[in-house]
Amino acid sequence: MTTLKATLHDDLTTAIKARDQLRSATLRLTLSAIGYEETAGDSARELSDDEVLKIITREVKKRRDAAEAFDKAGRAESAERERAEAEVLTAYLPAQLSDDELRALVTEAVTETGASGMAGMGAVMKAVQPKIAGRAEGSRVAAEVKRQLSNN
């Protein structure tokens, strides 16, 4: 078992013992998503920490999107629950990049690829994604790449 997955299991056990319903429900759903991913495909396999991190990131994004949808529908209580679940999962993610750090990484990728104009966006995104690795949401990265390429 990977260390991140083991940590999630240990934290689930602790949350259940503490009768923390929000935390235990959130961790159960996340571990279920991890288990589903492990058994998807031709044969079962153990996920690496990076793959588990991607799943946690995806789950956080789902929660944030759901909270936004609940807000638009006027269901503040449900939106607040989704935000709380996202916050629980965010604790397992690496520290997010600041705007300045993100700007510097994107500038470096633009220089590396020699991209100019929006036609080079794919190449820049491909170059910058491994450097960011879960430390910034894709929408933030894409917005910064667009901003820099439109200024060139």
Short mmCIF file of C-alpha atoms in Angstrom, two decimals:
data_model
loop_
_atom_site.label_atom_id
_atom_site.label_comp_id
_atom_site.label_asym_id
_atom_site.label_seq_id
_atom_site.Cartn_x
_atom_site.Cartn_y
_atom_site.Cartn_z
CA MET A 1 0.00 0.00 0.00
CA THR A 2 1.35 3.45 -0.89
CA THR A 3 2.14 5.82 1.92
CA LEU A 4 -0.55 8.34 0.94
CA LYS A 5 -3.22 5.65 0.70
CA ALA A 6 -2.08 4.23 4.06
CA THR A 7 -2.33 7.70 5.57
CA LEU A 8 -5.89 8.02 4.25
CA HIS A 9 -6.79 4.64 5.78
CA ASP A 10 -5.25 5.58 9.14
CA ASP A 11 -7.03 8.94 9.14
CA LEU A 12 -10.32 7.22 8.28
CA THR A 13 -9.92 4.92 11.28
CA THR A 14 -9.16 7.90 13.52
CA ALA A 15 -12.17 9.83 12.16
CA ILE A 16 -14.49 6.88 12.74
CA LYS A 17 -13.26 6.46 16.32
CA ALA A 18 -13.71 10.21 16.91
CA ARG A 19 -17.20 10.01 15.36
CA ASP A 20 -16.25 12.75 12.89
CA GLN A 21 -18.95 12.12 10.31
CA LEU A 22 -17.81 14.71 7.76
CA ARG A 23 -14.20 13.52 7.72
CA SER A 24 -15.06 9.81 7.72
CA ALA A 25 -17.63 10.15 4.91
CA THR A 26 -15.22 12.21 2.81
CA LEU A 27 -12.33 9.80 3.31
CA ARG A 28 -14.56 6.80 2.58
CA LEU A 29 -15.65 8.31 -0.73
CA THR A 30 -12.07 9.16 -1.66
CA LEU A 31 -10.80 5.69 -0.79
CA SER A 32 -13.66 4.27 -2.83
CA ALA A 33 -12.58 6.36 -5.83
CA ILE A 34 -9.01 5.12 -5.35
CA GLY A 35 -10.21 1.51 -5.14
CA TYR A 36 -12.29 1.95 -8.28
CA GLU A 37 -9.27 3.32 -10.14
CA GLU A 38 -7.12 0.42 -8.94
CA THR A 39 -9.55 -2.16 -10.30
CA ALA A 40 -10.42 -0.36 -13.54
CA GLY A 41 -8.93 -1.77 -16.70
CA ASP A 42 -7.77 -5.26 -17.59
CA SER A 43 -6.12 -6.12 -14.27
CA ALA A 44 -6.02 -4.79 -10.74
CA ARG A 45 -2.96 -2.80 -9.75
CA GLU A 46 -1.61 -0.71 -6.90
CA LEU A 47 -1.61 3.03 -7.54
CA SER A 48 1.48 5.14 -6.88
CA ASP A 49 1.38 8.16 -4.57
CA ASP A 50 1.30 10.45 -7.62
CA GLU A 51 -1.74 8.65 -8.99
CA VAL A 52 -3.48 8.81 -5.60
CA LEU A 53 -2.66 12.52 -5.47
CA LYS A 54 -4.31 13.02 -8.87
CA ILE A 55 -7.44 11.29 -7.61
CA ILE A 56 -7.54 13.48 -4.49
CA THR A 57 -7.09 16.56 -6.69
CA ARG A 58 -9.94 15.41 -8.90
CA GLU A 59 -12.16 14.82 -5.85
CA VAL A 60 -11.41 18.32 -4.53
CA LYS A 61 -12.32 19.80 -7.91
CA LYS A 62 -15.60 17.83 -7.92
CA ARG A 63 -16.45 19.22 -4.48
CA ARG A 64 -15.70 22.81 -5.51
CA ASP A 65 -17.75 22.47 -8.69
CA ALA A 66 -20.64 20.96 -6.74
CA ALA A 67 -20.48 23.77 -4.17
CA GLU A 68 -20.68 26.31 -6.98
CA ALA A 69 -23.69 24.53 -8.49
CA PHE A 70 -25.42 24.38 -5.10
CA ASP A 71 -24.80 28.10 -4.60
CA LYS A 72 -26.41 28.88 -7.95
CA ALA A 73 -29.38 26.71 -7.01
CA GLY A 74 -29.81 28.52 -3.69
CA ARG A 75 -28.85 25.51 -1.57
CA ALA A 76 -26.36 27.14 0.78
CA GLU A 77 -26.29 24.26 3.30
CA SER A 78 -25.31 21.69 0.64
CA ALA A 79 -22.74 24.09 -0.81
CA GLU A 80 -21.19 24.54 2.62
CA ARG A 81 -20.94 20.76 3.10
CA GLU A 82 -19.18 20.39 -0.27
CA ARG A 83 -16.72 23.15 0.67
CA ALA A 84 -16.03 21.46 4.01
CA GLU A 85 -15.36 18.14 2.25
CA ALA A 86 -13.01 19.90 -0.20
CA GLU A 87 -11.17 21.43 2.75
CA VAL A 88 -10.71 18.00 4.36
CA LEU A 89 -9.15 16.67 1.15
CA THR A 90 -7.04 19.77 0.51
CA ALA A 91 -5.01 18.88 3.61
CA TYR A 92 -3.63 15.87 1.69
CA LEU A 93 -2.49 17.95 -1.30
CA PRO A 94 0.94 19.57 -1.57
CA ALA A 95 1.15 23.30 -0.89
CA GLN A 96 -0.31 25.27 -3.77
CA LEU A 97 1.91 27.52 -5.88
CA SER A 98 1.64 31.25 -5.34
CA ASP A 99 0.76 33.45 -8.32
CA ASP A 100 4.38 34.60 -8.60
CA GLU A 101 5.73 31.02 -8.57
CA LEU A 102 3.18 29.97 -11.18
CA ARG A 103 4.01 32.98 -13.34
CA ALA A 104 7.73 32.13 -13.19
CA LEU A 105 7.17 28.47 -14.14
CA VAL A 106 4.95 29.41 -17.07
CA THR A 107 7.46 32.05 -18.26
CA GLU A 108 10.18 29.40 -18.14
CA ALA A 109 8.02 26.96 -20.14
CA VAL A 110 7.20 29.63 -22.75
CA THR A 111 10.93 30.34 -23.15
CA GLU A 112 11.75 26.60 -23.34
CA THR A 113 9.18 25.88 -26.04
CA GLY A 114 9.74 29.12 -27.95
CA ALA A 115 5.97 29.48 -28.22
CA SER A 116 4.43 32.71 -29.38
CA GLY A 117 0.73 33.27 -29.78
CA MET A 118 -2.17 31.05 -28.81
CA ALA A 119 -1.10 28.33 -31.27
CA GLY A 120 1.68 27.35 -28.84
CA MET A 121 -0.60 26.90 -25.83
CA GLY A 122 -0.62 23.09 -26.06
CA ALA A 123 3.16 22.90 -26.15
CA VAL A 124 3.51 25.24 -23.18
CA MET A 125 0.88 23.33 -21.15
CA LYS A 126 2.66 20.06 -21.93
CA ALA A 127 5.99 21.51 -20.79
CA VAL A 128 4.67 23.12 -17.60
CA GLN A 129 2.39 20.30 -16.29
CA PRO A 130 5.20 18.02 -14.97
CA LYS A 131 6.75 20.95 -13.09
CA ILE A 132 3.48 21.86 -11.43
CA ALA A 133 2.34 18.30 -10.56
CA GLY A 134 -0.78 18.96 -8.50
CA ARG A 135 0.43 22.20 -6.96
CA ALA A 136 -1.94 24.35 -9.03
CA GLU A 137 -5.34 23.77 -10.62
CA GLY A 138 -5.36 23.33 -14.37
CA SER A 139 -7.66 26.31 -14.86
CA ARG A 140 -5.18 28.59 -13.06
CA VAL A 141 -2.32 27.28 -15.18
CA ALA A 142 -4.29 27.64 -18.42
CA ALA A 143 -5.30 31.21 -17.53
CA GLU A 144 -1.67 32.18 -16.88
CA VAL A 145 -0.47 30.52 -20.10
CA LYS A 146 -3.18 32.37 -22.08
CA ARG A 147 -2.25 35.65 -20.42
CA GLN A 148 1.43 35.30 -21.23
CA LEU A 149 0.92 34.05 -24.79
CA SER A 150 -1.56 36.81 -25.61
CA ASN A 151 0.98 39.42 -24.42
CA ASN A 152 3.68 38.06 -26.77
#
